[in-house]
Coordinates of C-alpha atoms and ligand atoms in Angstrom, one line a residue:
M1 CA 9.6 38.7 60.1
T2 CA 10.6 40.5 56.9
L3 CA 9.9 44.2 57.0
V4 CA 8.5 46.1 54.0
C5 CA 10.6 49.2 53.4
V6 CA 9.5 52.1 51.3
P7 CA 12.2 54.4 50.0
L8 CA 11.4 58.1 49.9
P9 CA 13.8 60.5 48.3
V10 CA 14.7 63.7 50.0
H11 CA 15.3 66.4 47.4
A12 CA 15.0 69.6 49.4
L13 CA 14.9 70.6 53.1
D14 CA 11.6 72.4 52.7
E15 CA 9.9 69.1 51.7
I16 CA 10.0 67.7 55.3
P17 CA 6.3 68.2 56.2
S18 CA 5.2 66.6 52.9
L19 CA 7.7 63.7 53.3
L20 CA 6.3 63.0 56.8
A21 CA 2.8 63.0 55.4
R22 CA 3.9 60.6 52.6
A23 CA 5.5 58.3 55.2
S24 CA 2.2 58.2 57.2
R25 CA 0.3 57.3 54.1
V26 CA 2.6 54.4 53.1
A27 CA 2.5 53.2 56.8
E28 CA -1.3 53.0 56.4
R29 CA -0.7 50.9 53.2
G30 CA 1.5 48.5 55.1
A31 CA 5.1 49.9 55.1
E32 CA 7.0 49.0 58.2
I33 CA 10.2 51.1 57.8
I34 CA 11.1 54.1 55.6
E35 CA 14.4 54.4 53.8
W36 CA 15.2 58.1 53.5
R37 CA 17.2 58.4 50.4
I38 CA 19.2 61.6 51.2
D39 CA 21.6 61.3 48.2
P40 CA 19.6 63.7 46.0
L41 CA 20.4 66.3 48.7
L42 CA 24.1 65.5 48.4
A43 CA 24.5 65.6 44.6
E44 CA 27.1 68.3 44.9
S45 CA 30.7 67.3 45.9
S46 CA 30.7 69.6 48.9
V47 CA 28.2 71.0 51.4
D48 CA 29.1 74.3 53.2
A49 CA 29.0 74.4 57.0
A50 CA 25.8 76.4 57.3
L51 CA 24.0 74.0 54.9
H52 CA 25.5 71.1 56.8
E53 CA 23.8 72.3 60.0
E54 CA 20.6 73.0 58.3
T55 CA 20.6 69.6 56.7
L56 CA 21.2 67.9 59.9
D57 CA 18.4 69.8 61.7
A58 CA 15.9 68.9 59.0
L59 CA 16.9 65.3 58.9
A60 CA 16.7 65.1 62.7
Q61 CA 13.1 66.4 62.5
L62 CA 12.3 63.9 59.7
I63 CA 13.6 60.9 61.6
R64 CA 12.2 62.0 65.0
D65 CA 8.7 62.8 63.7
C66 CA 8.3 59.9 61.3
V67 CA 5.6 57.4 62.3
L68 CA 7.9 54.5 61.2
P69 CA 11.5 53.6 62.0
S70 CA 14.0 55.0 59.6
L71 CA 16.9 53.8 57.5
V72 CA 19.1 56.6 56.1
T73 CA 20.9 56.1 52.9
A74 CA 23.2 58.3 50.8
R75 CA 23.8 56.0 47.8
S76 CA 27.0 56.8 45.9
V77 CA 27.0 57.4 42.1
A78 CA 29.2 54.3 41.7
E79 CA 26.4 52.2 43.2
G80 CA 23.5 53.7 41.4
G81 CA 22.7 56.8 43.6
Q82 CA 23.4 60.5 43.4
C83 CA 25.7 61.2 46.4
A84 CA 28.8 63.0 45.1
L85 CA 30.4 63.8 48.6
A86 CA 33.9 62.7 49.2
P87 CA 34.0 59.5 51.3
D88 CA 35.4 61.2 54.4
D89 CA 32.8 64.0 54.3
L90 CA 30.0 61.4 53.7
F91 CA 31.1 59.3 56.7
A92 CA 31.4 62.4 58.9
L93 CA 27.8 63.3 58.0
L94 CA 26.5 59.7 58.4
G95 CA 28.3 59.5 61.8
E96 CA 26.4 62.7 62.9
I97 CA 23.1 61.4 61.6
G98 CA 23.6 58.0 63.3
S99 CA 24.4 59.8 66.6
L100 CA 21.4 62.1 66.6
Q101 CA 19.4 62.3 69.9
F102 CA 16.6 60.4 68.2
P103 CA 18.7 58.4 65.7
P104 CA 17.5 56.4 62.7
R105 CA 17.3 52.6 63.3
F106 CA 20.0 52.1 60.6
I107 CA 22.4 54.0 58.5
D108 CA 23.4 52.4 55.2
V109 CA 27.2 52.3 54.6
E110 CA 28.7 50.9 51.4
L111 CA 31.2 48.1 51.9
A112 CA 33.4 49.6 49.1
I113 CA 33.8 52.9 51.0
I114 CA 34.4 51.1 54.3
E115 CA 37.2 49.1 52.7
R116 CA 38.7 52.1 50.9
L117 CA 38.8 54.2 54.1
G118 CA 39.5 51.2 56.4
R119 CA 36.9 52.4 58.9
V120 CA 33.2 53.0 59.4
P121 CA 31.3 56.2 60.3
C122 CA 31.7 57.0 64.0
V123 CA 28.3 56.5 65.7
R124 CA 27.8 57.1 69.4
S125 CA 26.8 54.1 71.6
G126 CA 23.0 53.7 71.4
G127 CA 22.9 55.4 68.0
A128 CA 22.0 53.9 64.7
S129 CA 23.1 50.4 63.7
L130 CA 25.1 49.9 60.5
L131 CA 23.6 48.3 57.5
Y132 CA 26.5 47.3 55.2
S133 CA 25.6 47.4 51.5
A134 CA 27.0 46.4 48.1
H135 CA 25.4 46.9 44.7
D136 CA 26.2 45.7 41.2
M137 CA 24.0 47.4 38.5
Q138 CA 25.4 45.1 35.7
G139 CA 24.8 41.5 37.0
P140 CA 25.7 39.1 39.8
P141 CA 29.2 39.9 41.2
S142 CA 31.6 37.0 40.5
S143 CA 32.7 37.3 44.2
L144 CA 29.1 37.4 45.6
A145 CA 29.8 34.8 48.4
R146 CA 33.1 36.5 49.3
I147 CA 31.5 39.9 49.6
Y148 CA 28.7 38.5 51.8
Q149 CA 31.3 36.7 53.9
R150 CA 33.2 40.0 54.5
M151 CA 30.0 41.6 55.7
V152 CA 29.1 38.7 58.0
E153 CA 32.5 38.5 59.6
D154 CA 32.6 42.2 60.5
D155 CA 31.0 42.6 64.0
R156 CA 30.1 46.2 63.3
C157 CA 27.7 45.1 60.5
A158 CA 24.2 44.7 62.0
V159 CA 22.6 43.9 58.6
A160 CA 24.2 42.7 55.4
K161 CA 22.7 43.9 52.1
I162 CA 23.7 42.9 48.6
A163 CA 21.7 43.9 45.5
Y164 CA 22.6 43.0 42.0
R165 CA 20.9 43.1 38.6
A166 CA 19.5 39.7 37.6
R167 CA 20.2 39.0 34.0
S168 CA 17.9 36.0 34.1
V169 CA 15.5 34.5 36.6
R170 CA 18.2 31.9 37.3
D171 CA 20.3 34.7 39.0
C172 CA 17.8 34.8 41.8
H173 CA 19.0 31.3 42.9
D174 CA 22.3 32.6 44.4
A175 CA 20.4 35.2 46.5
F176 CA 18.0 32.5 47.8
E177 CA 21.0 30.2 48.7
L178 CA 22.9 32.9 50.6
L179 CA 19.7 33.8 52.5
A180 CA 19.1 30.2 53.4
L181 CA 22.6 30.1 54.9
R182 CA 22.6 33.5 56.5
A183 CA 24.6 34.1 59.6
K184 CA 23.1 37.5 60.5
P185 CA 20.1 39.6 59.4
S186 CA 20.5 39.9 55.6
I187 CA 19.0 41.4 52.5
L188 CA 19.8 39.7 49.1
L189 CA 17.9 41.3 46.3
C190 CA 18.0 41.1 42.5
M191 CA 17.2 44.2 40.5
G192 CA 15.3 44.2 37.2
E193 CA 12.2 42.4 36.0
E194 CA 14.0 39.1 36.3
G195 CA 14.7 39.7 40.0
L196 CA 11.1 40.1 41.2
A197 CA 11.1 36.7 42.8
T198 CA 13.7 37.8 45.3
R199 CA 11.6 40.8 46.4
V200 CA 8.3 38.9 46.6
L201 CA 9.8 35.8 48.2
A202 CA 12.0 37.7 50.7
R203 CA 9.9 36.4 53.6
K204 CA 10.0 32.8 52.4
F205 CA 13.8 32.9 52.6
G206 CA 14.0 34.9 55.8
A207 CA 15.3 38.2 54.4
F208 CA 15.5 41.1 56.9
L209 CA 13.5 43.4 54.6
T210 CA 12.3 43.9 51.1
F211 CA 11.8 47.2 49.3
A212 CA 8.6 48.4 47.7
S213 CA 7.9 51.7 45.9
E214 CA 5.3 54.2 47.0
G215 CA 3.7 54.0 43.5
D216 CA 4.3 53.4 39.8
G217 CA 7.3 55.3 38.5
L218 CA 8.7 56.0 42.0
E219 CA 11.0 53.0 42.2
S220 CA 14.4 53.7 43.8
A221 CA 15.8 50.6 41.9
P222 CA 14.8 48.7 38.8
G223 CA 12.2 46.0 39.3
Q224 CA 10.9 47.3 42.7
P225 CA 7.2 46.5 43.0
T226 CA 4.7 49.0 44.4
I227 CA 3.7 48.5 48.0
D228 CA 0.1 47.8 46.9
L229 CA 1.2 45.1 44.5
L230 CA 3.5 43.5 47.1
K231 CA 0.9 43.6 49.9
R232 CA -2.3 43.0 48.0
Q233 CA -1.6 41.0 44.9
Y234 CA 1.4 39.0 46.2
R235 CA 0.2 38.9 49.8
C236 CA 3.8 39.2 50.9
S237 CA 2.9 39.3 54.6
A238 CA 1.4 35.8 54.4
I239 CA 4.4 34.3 52.6
N240 CA 6.3 31.8 54.7
R241 CA 8.9 29.1 54.3
A242 CA 6.3 26.6 53.1
T243 CA 4.5 28.9 50.6
E244 CA 4.3 27.2 47.2
V245 CA 5.5 29.1 44.1
F246 CA 3.8 29.2 40.7
G247 CA 4.4 31.5 37.8
V248 CA 4.1 32.4 34.2
L249 CA 7.1 31.7 32.0
G250 CA 7.3 33.5 28.7
F251 CA 8.6 36.7 27.1
P252 CA 7.3 39.3 27.5
V253 CA 5.3 38.6 30.7
A254 CA 5.3 42.0 32.3
H255 CA 1.7 42.8 31.2
S256 CA 0.3 39.3 31.7
Q257 CA -3.1 39.2 33.4
S258 CA -2.2 35.8 34.9
P259 CA -0.5 36.9 38.2
A260 CA -3.6 39.0 39.1
F261 CA -6.0 36.2 38.3
H262 CA -4.1 33.3 40.0
N263 CA -3.0 35.2 43.1
A264 CA -6.6 36.3 43.6
R265 CA -7.8 32.7 43.1
F266 CA -5.2 31.4 45.6
A267 CA -6.3 34.0 48.1
E268 CA -10.0 33.0 47.7
C269 CA -9.2 29.3 48.2
A270 CA -6.9 30.1 51.2
R271 CA -4.1 28.2 49.4
D272 CA -0.6 29.1 50.8
A273 CA 0.8 29.9 47.3
V274 CA 2.0 32.8 45.3
Y275 CA 2.2 33.3 41.5
L276 CA 4.9 35.4 39.8
P277 CA 5.8 36.7 36.4
L278 CA 8.9 34.8 35.3
P279 CA 10.4 36.3 32.1
V280 CA 12.5 33.8 30.1
R281 CA 14.3 34.7 26.9
S282 CA 13.0 33.0 23.7
D283 CA 15.6 30.2 23.2
W284 CA 15.1 26.5 24.3
E285 CA 18.4 26.6 26.4
S286 CA 17.2 29.5 28.5
F287 CA 13.8 27.9 29.0
K288 CA 15.3 24.5 29.9
A289 CA 17.9 26.0 32.3
T290 CA 15.3 28.2 34.0
L291 CA 12.7 25.5 34.5
T292 CA 15.4 23.1 35.7
M293 CA 16.5 25.6 38.3
L294 CA 13.0 26.3 39.5
L295 CA 12.2 22.6 39.9
D296 CA 15.5 21.6 41.4
D297 CA 15.6 24.3 44.1
V298 CA 13.7 22.2 46.7
A299 CA 13.4 25.2 49.1
L300 CA 11.5 27.1 46.5
S301 CA 8.6 24.6 46.5
F302 CA 7.8 25.3 42.8
R303 CA 4.5 23.6 42.0
G304 CA 3.4 24.7 38.6
A305 CA 3.4 27.2 35.8
S306 CA 1.5 28.8 33.0
V307 CA 3.7 28.9 29.8
T308 CA 3.2 31.4 27.1
I309 CA 4.8 32.8 23.9
P310 CA 7.4 31.7 22.9
H311 CA 7.7 28.6 25.1
K312 CA 4.6 26.4 24.6
E313 CA 6.4 23.9 22.3
H314 CA 9.4 24.0 24.7
L315 CA 7.2 22.9 27.6
V316 CA 6.1 19.7 25.7
R317 CA 9.7 18.9 24.9
F318 CA 10.9 19.6 28.5
V319 CA 8.3 17.4 30.2
Q320 CA 8.9 14.6 27.7
E321 CA 12.7 14.8 28.2
R322 CA 12.2 14.7 32.0
G323 CA 10.0 11.6 31.7
G324 CA 6.8 13.4 32.7
E325 CA 3.3 13.0 31.2
V326 CA 1.9 15.1 28.4
D327 CA -1.8 14.4 27.6
T328 CA -2.5 12.9 24.2
T329 CA -4.2 15.9 22.7
T330 CA -1.5 18.2 23.9
A331 CA 1.2 15.9 22.5
W332 CA -0.6 15.8 19.2
I333 CA -0.9 19.6 18.8
G334 CA 2.7 19.9 20.2
A335 CA 2.1 23.0 22.4
A336 CA 1.3 23.1 26.2
N337 CA 0.4 26.1 28.3
T338 CA 0.2 24.5 31.7
L339 CA 2.7 22.7 33.9
V340 CA 1.6 20.8 37.0
V341 CA 4.3 19.6 39.5
R342 CA 2.6 16.7 41.4
S343 CA 3.3 16.1 45.0
D344 CA 5.7 13.2 44.1
G345 CA 7.7 15.6 42.0
S346 CA 6.5 14.2 38.6
L347 CA 5.5 16.6 35.9
F348 CA 2.3 16.8 33.8
A349 CA 1.8 19.2 30.9
T350 CA -1.5 20.1 29.2
N351 CA -3.1 22.8 27.1
T352 CA -6.0 24.6 28.6
D353 CA -6.3 27.0 25.7
L354 CA -7.8 24.2 23.7
P355 CA -10.8 23.2 25.9
A356 CA -11.3 26.9 26.8
A357 CA -11.6 27.9 23.2
C358 CA -13.9 25.0 22.3
S359 CA -16.2 25.6 25.3
V360 CA -16.6 29.3 24.7
L361 CA -17.5 28.6 21.0
A362 CA -19.9 25.7 22.0
D363 CA -21.6 28.2 24.4
A364 CA -21.8 30.9 21.7
F365 CA -23.5 28.4 19.3
A366 CA -25.5 26.9 22.1
A367 CA -24.8 23.6 20.2
P368 CA -22.1 21.1 19.7
L369 CA -19.3 22.1 17.3
R370 CA -19.6 18.9 15.1
G371 CA -20.0 19.9 11.4
K372 CA -19.6 23.7 12.0
R373 CA -17.5 25.4 9.3
I374 CA -14.9 27.5 11.1
A375 CA -12.1 29.8 9.7
V376 CA -9.1 30.3 12.0
F377 CA -6.8 33.2 11.2
G378 CA -3.2 32.7 12.2
A379 CA -0.8 29.7 12.3
G380 CA 1.0 30.3 15.6
G381 CA 0.7 28.6 18.9
V382 CA -2.9 29.7 19.7
A383 CA -4.2 28.9 16.2
R384 CA -2.6 25.5 16.5
A385 CA -4.4 24.7 19.8
I386 CA -7.7 26.1 18.6
A387 CA -7.7 24.5 15.2
G388 CA -6.6 21.2 16.6
G389 CA -9.2 21.3 19.4
L390 CA -12.1 22.3 17.0
A391 CA -11.1 19.6 14.5
E392 CA -11.1 17.0 17.3
E393 CA -14.6 18.1 18.2
G394 CA -15.7 17.4 14.6
A395 CA -15.7 21.0 13.2
R396 CA -14.6 21.6 9.7
V397 CA -11.6 23.9 10.1
S398 CA -9.8 26.1 7.6
I399 CA -6.6 27.9 8.5
I400 CA -5.9 31.3 6.9
N401 CA -2.5 32.9 7.5
R402 CA -0.5 35.9 6.3
T403 CA 2.2 33.4 5.4
H404 CA 0.2 30.8 3.6
E405 CA 2.9 28.2 3.7
R406 CA 2.7 28.1 7.5
A407 CA -1.1 27.6 7.3
A408 CA -0.5 24.7 4.8
Q409 CA 2.1 23.1 7.0
L410 CA -0.1 23.4 10.1
A411 CA -3.1 21.9 8.3
K412 CA -1.0 19.0 7.1
E413 CA 0.4 18.3 10.6
L414 CA -3.0 18.5 12.3
S415 CA -4.7 16.3 9.7
S416 CA -2.0 13.7 9.4
A417 CA -2.8 12.2 12.8
G418 CA -6.3 11.3 11.7
R419 CA -7.9 13.2 14.6
G420 CA -9.8 15.6 12.5
V421 CA -9.8 17.4 9.1
V422 CA -8.0 20.7 8.8
T423 CA -7.4 22.5 5.5
A424 CA -5.5 25.7 4.6
M425 CA -7.2 28.4 2.7
R426 CA -6.1 31.7 1.1
E427 CA -7.6 34.9 2.5
D428 CA -9.2 35.9 -0.9
A429 CA -11.4 32.8 -0.7
I430 CA -13.4 34.6 2.0
A431 CA -13.6 37.9 0.1
C432 CA -14.9 36.3 -3.0
N433 CA -18.3 36.7 -4.6
P434 CA -20.8 35.6 -1.9
T435 CA -22.5 33.3 -4.3
G436 CA -19.3 31.5 -5.2
C437 CA -17.6 31.1 -1.8
E438 CA -18.2 28.8 1.0
R439 CA -20.2 30.0 4.0
F440 CA -18.5 30.0 7.4
D441 CA -20.4 29.6 10.7
C442 CA -17.5 31.1 12.6
F443 CA -14.4 33.3 12.2
V444 CA -11.6 33.1 14.8
N445 CA -8.8 35.6 15.1
A446 CA -5.7 33.9 16.5
T447 CA -3.3 36.6 15.4
P448 CA -2.2 39.8 17.4
V449 CA -4.1 42.0 14.9
G450 CA -6.2 44.5 16.8
M451 CA -4.2 44.1 20.0
T452 CA -3.1 47.3 21.9
G453 CA 0.6 47.7 21.4
G454 CA 0.6 45.0 18.8
P455 CA 1.7 45.1 15.1
D456 CA -1.7 46.4 13.9
P457 CA -3.8 47.7 16.7
D458 CA -6.5 49.3 14.5
G459 CA -6.7 46.4 12.0
F460 CA -9.0 43.4 11.7
I461 CA -8.4 40.2 9.9
L462 CA -11.7 39.9 8.0
P463 CA -12.0 41.5 4.5
D464 CA -14.9 44.1 4.3
S465 CA -16.8 41.8 2.0
A466 CA -16.7 38.8 4.4
P467 CA -20.2 37.4 4.8
L468 CA -21.4 38.1 8.4
D469 CA -24.9 37.8 9.7
T470 CA -26.8 37.0 12.9
D471 CA -26.0 33.3 12.6
T472 CA -22.2 33.9 12.4
V473 CA -20.0 33.7 15.5
V474 CA -16.9 35.9 15.6
F475 CA -14.3 35.1 18.2
D476 CA -11.3 37.3 18.8
T477 CA -8.7 35.8 21.0
V478 CA -7.1 39.2 21.6
Y479 CA -8.1 40.5 25.0
A480 CA -6.5 43.9 25.2
P481 CA -8.7 45.8 24.4
R482 CA -11.7 43.7 25.2
E483 CA -13.7 45.3 22.4
T484 CA -11.4 44.9 19.4
P485 CA -11.9 46.5 16.0
L486 CA -13.0 43.1 14.7
L487 CA -15.6 42.7 17.4
R488 CA -16.9 46.2 16.8
L489 CA -17.3 45.4 13.1
A490 CA -18.9 42.0 13.8
R491 CA -21.3 43.5 16.4
A492 CA -22.3 46.3 13.9
R493 CA -23.2 43.6 11.4
G494 CA -25.3 41.7 13.9
A495 CA -22.9 38.7 14.4
R496 CA -22.6 36.9 17.8
C497 CA -19.3 37.9 19.4
V498 CA -16.9 36.2 21.8
D499 CA -14.1 38.2 23.3
G500 CA -10.6 37.0 24.3
M501 CA -11.1 37.7 28.0
T502 CA -13.8 35.1 28.1
M503 CA -11.3 32.5 26.7
F504 CA -8.5 33.9 29.0
T505 CA -10.6 33.5 32.1
R506 CA -11.8 30.0 31.1
Q507 CA -8.3 28.7 30.4
A508 CA -7.0 30.3 33.6
E509 CA -9.8 28.6 35.6
L510 CA -8.9 25.3 34.1
Q511 CA -5.3 25.8 35.2
S512 CA -6.3 26.9 38.6
K513 CA -8.5 23.8 39.0
L514 CA -5.5 21.5 38.0
W515 CA -3.3 23.2 40.6
L516 CA -5.8 23.3 43.4
E517 CA -6.7 19.6 42.9
C518 CA -3.0 18.7 43.0
R519 CA -1.8 19.2 46.6
Ligands
NAP601 P1 2.3 33.5 17.5 O1 2.7 32.1 17.7 O2 3.4 34.5 17.5 O3 1.5 33.6 16.1 C1 1.1 34.8 15.6 C2 0.3 34.5 14.3 O4 -0.3 35.7 13.9 C3 1.2 34.0 13.1 O5 0.4 33.1 12.3 C4 1.4 35.3 12.3 O6 1.6 35.2 11.0 C5 0.2 36.1 12.6 N1 0.4 37.5 12.5 C6 1.2 38.2 13.3 N2 1.2 39.6 12.9 C7 0.2 39.6 11.9 C8 -0.3 40.7 11.2 N3 0.2 42.0 11.4 N4 -1.2 40.5 10.2 C9 -1.6 39.2 10.0 N5 -1.2 38.1 10.7 C10 -0.3 38.4 11.7 O7 1.3 34.0 18.6 P2 0.2 33.1 19.4 O8 0.8 32.5 20.6 O9 -0.5 32.2 18.5 O10 -0.8 34.2 19.9 C11 -1.7 34.9 18.9 C12 -2.6 35.9 19.7 O11 -3.5 35.1 20.5 C13 -1.9 36.8 20.7 O12 -1.5 38.0 20.0 C14 -2.9 37.0 21.8 O13 -3.6 38.3 21.5 C15 -3.9 35.9 21.6 N6 -3.9 35.0 22.8 C16 -5.1 35.0 23.5 C17 -5.2 34.2 24.6 C18 -6.5 34.1 25.4 O14 -6.5 33.4 26.4 N7 -7.5 34.9 25.0 C19 -4.1 33.4 25.0 C20 -2.9 33.4 24.3 C21 -2.9 34.3 23.1 P3 2.9 34.7 10.3 O15 2.9 33.2 10.3 O16 2.8 35.2 8.9 O17 4.1 35.3 11.0

């Protein structure tokens, strides 16, 4: 059983009633233990005797009246907290807290202070147990295994906790390994976005507890998920040793819609699986090393991934180099967004963007795409998949891109295999005199123009004079916002519109089907 622990900071003694109410609310949302972070109270280097007594009385009330068991922590500045008390004074206070009539379940004591003083806080028999902790805010400590060993070998240590910043998803591996070999109740956590897997999968690897914040912006350490995300989206209470792991590899992935979609789908289908955002830096070596780690860690049960910017080409290369299968169309366009790990361990890569885009357009036309004249804006990964897919369906595709040379190169590559005809076109060919320019049945935006937080959120790719009417289909692959400036313009001119969320959902459904079929 892995407990879900919510840290609540204690800033002032008159906050006790409101803190108790907050603890009750997080208990209703699934918290099982509260970490009272008392270091904000101890940010001065000394506490006078009167205040010491007052502090102790208030904390006694907090711990006694809390609906949940307590862990009391006074994190030092050196390890990422605010406690400025001298080590002797801190241990004296922790000893008194741990010896209260109704003591907390645990008090956190930092290994570095224990080793500096050569002793632990003096706690009465039957008082709080000691949770030894060590933190590295920079990265994995080079002596991680030795630090853990020192905690494990000390009989006074009831729970061993080590937290360090993950510089890459690969850094989670050491935490998983130590947990798998644990010799006493242990907590091995990685901080930062790259460390989320250690927090969500704590139960899979038998961690004693995992931390979750009360809400957005209330994290006590970088990368802590909210309790609602941990309990509802990731269903952390259902995770067990056999739970399969999926994820989205890319950069950035923090705002990806895929974890919400796929975790909900796994829940609906009662599949024992969880789907995580897995940020991977843009170079091939990082991608290769991360995916290799995920696949080679047998205990992780990694069964598949969505792959997004900038790794779609890398996935094709990776699967080919490992002797896996890449379907013919995906190999032709050279970009994959889906990895399936079959039950025999073999790999299969495909691109669900392509059939998703073709099918949403066929629905919008209510007709086959053969012979349709389609302008695709952009020459990146999504444009490549859409232009290739449409050409294969027999559409007449023109690629238009800010950097015309990239459009020309892509058109050449896609046409050379003889699977369809793709040309490159300059933007002004659309804005020309309507009598002189070619008519398009459909315009597709495969650039980030119009995307919230993107390079040109208010822009749209079509020139004002572009011919649009009720027979024209306008498809914007951007899905945030759902109604982009391009779709607003197109709707106002009576064109038929397809939004990016429709494509996103369809490509995600195809991924989900592949994973659900492959047990
Ligand atoms: P990418 O590989 O980075 O390519 C981006 C393309 O957009 C390039 O051709 C680039 O032109 C062009 N571009 C970038 N900024 C521009 C600007 N300010 N003005 C004009 N052109 C610009 O990206 P991608 O993977 O193809 O993704 C493109 C978009 O597709 C994403 O932003 C996302 O919104 C959307 N998308 C949607 C779905 C879905 O399921 N609906 C899935 C994935 C992506 P240059 O060649 O000149 O740099």
